[in-house]
Amino acid sequence: MRRWPDRLLVLSTRGAAVAAASVLALVLGIVLVGAMPALARGGAGFLTGANWSPTTGSFGAWAMIAGSLATAGLALAIALPIGFGCGLASGWILTGAAASSLRALIMVLAGIPSVVLGLWGLTTLVPLIARWHAPGTSLLAAGLVLALMLVPTIALIVDATLRTVPAEQRVAAAALALGRWSTLRAIAGRACRDSLATGGVLAVARALGETMAVLLVAGNVAALPDGLFSPVRTLTGAMALEMAYATGEHRAALFVLAGIAVALVALVLVLLRASGLRPALGAAHA
Amino acid sequence: MLLRLRLVVILLAGIGAMPAAERLTISGSSTVQPLVAEIARRFEERHPELRIDVQGGGSSRGVVDVRSGRAHIGMLSRAPTAEERDLKGTIIARDGIACIVHRNNPLTGLTSVEVADLFTGRTASWQALTGIDRSVVIVSKAEGRATLELFLAHFRLKADQIRAQVVIGDNAQGIKTVAANPDGIGYVSIGAAETDIAAGVAIRLVPLDGVTPTSAAVADATWPLARPLTLVTTGSPSATVQAFLTYAASSAVDDLIIDLAFVPPPR
Amino acid sequence: MRKLDLMLRDQALLGVALVSTLALIGASTWLVIDLLVTAWPRLGWHLLWQAPARAGRAGGLSSILVATGAIVAIGLLLAAPLGIAAAVALSEARSRWADVVRTSLDLLAGAPSIVLGLVGLLLFGDLLGLGYSLATGGLTLALMVLPLVIRFAEVGIRSAPAEQRAAAAALALSRWTTLRRIVLPAALPSLAAAITLSIGRALAETAALVFTAGGSDRMPTSWADPGRTLAVHIYDVALNVAGGDASAAAAAVVLLAILLVVQVALIVCLRCGRSR
């Protein structure tokens, strides 16, 4: 590089990259600083105690960790097959206008804010569940509403990945008189697996981070869930419920919850990397 | 493209550079927030050079912000406690709290003892009270909220004695949750319940110890479970703050109070 | 028999696709109809230019739309240049260092938004002294969308045709010129997608923005004023004000309409980009 404008460009872009990377460090640092007072006192008791009662000074987070994991897990279990089915429909089976319309519908659903979904869940889904088994606001309700949010994410990734399969390969398969299943497995098998993994990871991260929708329909009782119909409180729900007016130790405890929430997402990402599949996030919204 | 970018930057900087009018910050209870926001709007019409911002966050936040100077006025949905004696309070409205059940629940009334038994989990089924053998679904507020504190104080309970099946944050969430649940029972602001009942929401107010919960009963003090919506300040407030407090406590805002389903304070 | 087995699997595949699609269409239609029915009494063009009244149960959404636009603008003005610059550096780097950066961005992308909201409050609100304001909200939004912008920018930058880059190198054009004339124009569709998604994110965020931009429903007159976005307004009117359901639903309808418009704009941009 002879010219100084080029040097400047390289320096500034590299600087930007470093700055971007340090944002995460900043976030983690602030969470740590906020959590310090509670960590110093409680230590590992946070993770194992199941009793959360700020006014009496007990801060056991285990009930909420379980709540977050359970809702995310249930939502994923519901959303993966349905998301796969929809992605399959729009990216593989349907063509032309039908496929585009379906894709458009999926994108619209993807854009519905969690507050709206939560309110709908509270006024429509919860009474239905309550009729079956009280109280209605439950793990099941949270899982269903979350699944509604995750299906578009998964469907769009599956759709985008399947659409990258070259048309000639499908024509060749048809010429060889391969059926649907065989064609899909032979040509797009890896694509399906990768896109489901990517979609799954993104979905879990989103599920673990979701606050409003779950807050409205999950019941928010800080106790270990003992069934599909019991109320749960998630880590993010706990923060949203009490953060605005928490002070001192209570507030620090909520920061510990924040740290745990970030750690869970990190764990999911690490698991994905370890399994060898790299999240192809660029295909997510094509 | 660069020219357009420069124009946008100048425009934004221009917006930021507008001379700041005199500002009043009010923060605190989210129950009181809508009322104070409307009062502030009217007050601003009379004082065009003034700008009032109203934030939520909870009664405790109001106390913290006023003491730290972040807000000029704090909103509380309760009376100041013994530890808050350094704050001066102005009552601007009253709000009654009553139990609500689903519209289809045949319950005719409760005594204080029955309420305590229900909420502590001693009475787990509706069998004894209404003859319907279904488990009671208790809807209670999250710890630290002013409504919960009032409820606990009146029935002489402690926070960890409450056995709730559903925990909620704000008032209307409580109403929606009970409306969604035929076996539910919760406690909310009477005015909010009356407004929603009039709009067709599937809930009913429950008489307590023989007294029917209505806004009128709160107004003439026959309903015991009521709280003063209070504005607090610390030290000696400025003339503007004082003027606002006087206005908010006057009868000029009675229509706003009633519109938001509260009760004007006794004068 | 193998053949029967395969036939069954074919049917099963079709079945899964059909059931899923029907479930999706069913749920969305149900939701949208419920929403429209609830919102009906309060729908009207006045929502766009009238200010909110009666704590949001009457009037319109003008101050809220302005606040939403301002927060999105501030967020993007910060995230876009920083993100594009970082993406330029990342796209050319091949070292481990670049992987570290990408991993940290993945993690940031996955962090729960309420955590970022808390960080934003402490960092921008308290430390920088901006308090509850559009600026705090916008900066926090920038934190949330930065990984998105960088990821999409990188994809876009990489899509610049190799022959054009080679030609530029042969002509000894400076990096800056190459960037400006060849790489960035090629990245435009991806960037447009990133902007659309960022707008979507801003419109959907609730908890994080309540903690940072505040809850005031007044018309903001500067970036230091607090303001409410549509989602925050929907939450407040539905859950904090008696009798606010119809107004909240109407605001939700406006929000969906804006999302649709942005979505259409994105598709148009992509078409323009492709036809170049």
mmCIF file of N, CA and C in Angstrom, chain C residues 141-180:
data_model
loop_
_atom_site.group_PDB
_atom_site.id
_atom_site.type_symbol
_atom_site.label_atom_id
_atom_site.label_comp_id
_atom_site.label_asym_id
_atom_site.label_seq_id
_atom_site.Cartn_x
_atom_site.Cartn_y
_atom_site.Cartn_z
ATOM 1 N N LEU C 141 -30.156 -0.047 20.717
ATOM 2 C CA LEU C 141 -30.568 -0.748 19.496
ATOM 3 C C LEU C 141 -29.356 -1.041 18.623
ATOM 4 N N ALA C 142 -28.431 -0.078 18.558
ATOM 5 C CA ALA C 142 -27.224 -0.287 17.767
ATOM 6 C C ALA C 142 -26.470 -1.522 18.266
ATOM 7 N N LEU C 143 -26.401 -1.674 19.594
ATOM 8 C CA LEU C 143 -25.767 -2.865 20.167
ATOM 9 C C LEU C 143 -26.432 -4.137 19.662
ATOM 10 N N MET C 144 -27.754 -4.073 19.564
ATOM 11 C CA MET C 144 -28.490 -5.278 19.189
ATOM 12 C C MET C 144 -28.335 -5.626 17.719
ATOM 13 N N VAL C 145 -28.290 -4.621 16.866
ATOM 14 C CA VAL C 145 -28.283 -4.933 15.434
ATOM 15 C C VAL C 145 -26.890 -4.976 14.834
ATOM 16 N N LEU C 146 -25.870 -4.579 15.586
ATOM 17 C CA LEU C 146 -24.511 -4.576 15.039
ATOM 18 C C LEU C 146 -24.098 -5.928 14.463
ATOM 19 N N PRO C 147 -24.281 -7.033 15.199
ATOM 20 C CA PRO C 147 -23.864 -8.327 14.623
ATOM 21 C C PRO C 147 -24.602 -8.627 13.324
ATOM 22 N N LEU C 148 -25.855 -8.261 13.278
ATOM 23 C CA LEU C 148 -26.661 -8.488 12.087
ATOM 24 C C LEU C 148 -26.093 -7.735 10.891
ATOM 25 N N VAL C 149 -25.807 -6.446 11.108
ATOM 26 C CA VAL C 149 -25.298 -5.605 10.023
ATOM 27 C C VAL C 149 -23.966 -6.134 9.522
ATOM 28 N N ILE C 150 -23.102 -6.497 10.464
ATOM 29 C CA ILE C 150 -21.780 -6.981 10.064
ATOM 30 C C ILE C 150 -21.901 -8.262 9.257
ATOM 31 N N ARG C 151 -22.748 -9.171 9.729
ATOM 32 C CA ARG C 151 -22.899 -10.447 9.033
ATOM 33 C C ARG C 151 -23.406 -10.233 7.616
ATOM 34 N N PHE C 152 -24.430 -9.435 7.475
ATOM 35 C CA PHE C 152 -24.998 -9.193 6.159
ATOM 36 C C PHE C 152 -24.051 -8.411 5.275
ATOM 37 N N ALA C 153 -23.353 -7.446 5.853
ATOM 38 C CA ALA C 153 -22.402 -6.662 5.067
ATOM 39 C C ALA C 153 -21.308 -7.571 4.537
ATOM 40 N N GLU C 154 -20.846 -8.479 5.379
ATOM 41 C CA GLU C 154 -19.796 -9.396 4.942
ATOM 42 C C GLU C 154 -20.266 -10.227 3.759
ATOM 43 N N VAL C 155 -21.471 -10.764 3.874
ATOM 44 C CA VAL C 155 -22.021 -11.541 2.767
ATOM 45 C C VAL C 155 -22.087 -10.696 1.501
ATOM 46 N N GLY C 156 -22.550 -9.468 1.669
ATOM 47 C CA GLY C 156 -22.680 -8.586 0.516
ATOM 48 C C GLY C 156 -21.345 -8.240 -0.109
ATOM 49 N N ILE C 157 -20.366 -7.956 0.753
ATOM 50 C CA ILE C 157 -19.040 -7.586 0.249
ATOM 51 C C ILE C 157 -18.423 -8.739 -0.510
ATOM 52 N N ARG C 158 -18.615 -9.942 0.030
ATOM 53 C CA ARG C 158 -18.029 -11.099 -0.640
ATOM 54 C C ARG C 158 -18.682 -11.369 -1.973
ATOM 55 N N SER C 159 -19.911 -10.854 -2.147
ATOM 56 C CA SER C 159 -20.606 -11.157 -3.393
ATOM 57 C C SER C 159 -20.157 -10.262 -4.531
ATOM 58 N N ALA C 160 -19.271 -9.306 -4.218
ATOM 59 C CA ALA C 160 -18.778 -8.444 -5.301
ATOM 60 C C ALA C 160 -18.019 -9.293 -6.309
ATOM 61 N N PRO C 161 -18.325 -9.112 -7.577
ATOM 62 C CA PRO C 161 -17.740 -10.005 -8.590
ATOM 63 C C PRO C 161 -16.213 -9.944 -8.592
ATOM 64 N N ALA C 162 -15.611 -11.120 -8.613
ATOM 65 C CA ALA C 162 -14.149 -11.189 -8.519
ATOM 66 C C ALA C 162 -13.478 -10.519 -9.701
ATOM 67 N N GLU C 163 -14.119 -10.629 -10.883
ATOM 68 C CA GLU C 163 -13.477 -10.049 -12.073
ATOM 69 C C GLU C 163 -13.350 -8.544 -11.937
ATOM 70 N N GLN C 164 -14.386 -7.923 -11.322
ATOM 71 C CA GLN C 164 -14.326 -6.470 -11.187
ATOM 72 C C GLN C 164 -13.210 -6.077 -10.230
ATOM 73 N N ARG C 165 -13.084 -6.870 -9.159
ATOM 74 C CA ARG C 165 -11.999 -6.560 -8.216
ATOM 75 C C ARG C 165 -10.644 -6.702 -8.895
ATOM 76 N N ALA C 166 -10.526 -7.777 -9.690
ATOM 77 C CA ALA C 166 -9.253 -8.012 -10.383
ATOM 78 C C ALA C 166 -8.960 -6.858 -11.337
ATOM 79 N N ALA C 167 -10.004 -6.427 -12.045
ATOM 80 C CA ALA C 167 -9.822 -5.307 -12.975
ATOM 81 C C ALA C 167 -9.351 -4.060 -12.232
ATOM 82 N N ALA C 168 -9.979 -3.815 -11.077
ATOM 83 C CA ALA C 168 -9.592 -2.637 -10.300
ATOM 84 C C ALA C 168 -8.137 -2.723 -9.872
ATOM 85 N N ALA C 169 -7.731 -3.926 -9.447
ATOM 86 C CA ALA C 169 -6.332 -4.098 -9.031
ATOM 87 C C ALA C 169 -5.406 -3.869 -10.210
ATOM 88 N N ALA C 170 -5.820 -4.387 -11.365
ATOM 89 C CA ALA C 170 -4.967 -4.214 -12.549
ATOM 90 C C ALA C 170 -4.815 -2.740 -12.893
ATOM 91 N N LEU C 171 -5.875 -1.971 -12.661
ATOM 92 C CA LEU C 171 -5.803 -0.546 -12.979
ATOM 93 C C LEU C 171 -5.171 0.252 -11.852
ATOM 94 N N ALA C 172 -4.716 -0.456 -10.813
ATOM 95 C CA ALA C 172 -4.044 0.183 -9.666
ATOM 96 C C ALA C 172 -4.943 1.228 -8.990
ATOM 97 N N LEU C 173 -6.215 0.917 -8.906
ATOM 98 C CA LEU C 173 -7.124 1.817 -8.200
ATOM 99 C C LEU C 173 -6.900 1.675 -6.692
ATOM 100 N N SER C 174 -7.127 2.770 -5.969
ATOM 101 C CA SER C 174 -6.925 2.709 -4.518
ATOM 102 C C SER C 174 -8.024 1.854 -3.890
ATOM 103 N N ARG C 175 -7.732 1.397 -2.675
ATOM 104 C CA ARG C 175 -8.727 0.586 -1.962
ATOM 105 C C ARG C 175 -10.028 1.330 -1.803
ATOM 106 N N TRP C 176 -9.893 2.592 -1.488
ATOM 107 C CA TRP C 176 -11.079 3.386 -1.229
ATOM 108 C C TRP C 176 -11.969 3.432 -2.474
ATOM 109 N N THR C 177 -11.338 3.654 -3.646
ATOM 110 C CA THR C 177 -12.124 3.713 -4.874
ATOM 111 C C THR C 177 -12.776 2.365 -5.168
ATOM 112 N N THR C 178 -11.990 1.304 -4.989
ATOM 113 C CA THR C 178 -12.544 -0.027 -5.216
ATOM 114 C C THR C 178 -13.760 -0.237 -4.333
ATOM 115 N N LEU C 179 -13.595 0.166 -3.096
ATOM 116 C CA LEU C 179 -14.676 0.018 -2.142
ATOM 117 C C LEU C 179 -15.918 0.773 -2.603
ATOM 118 N N ARG C 180 -15.678 2.021 -2.936
ATOM 119 C CA ARG C 180 -16.796 2.888 -3.225
ATOM 120 C C ARG C 180 -17.497 2.507 -4.520
#
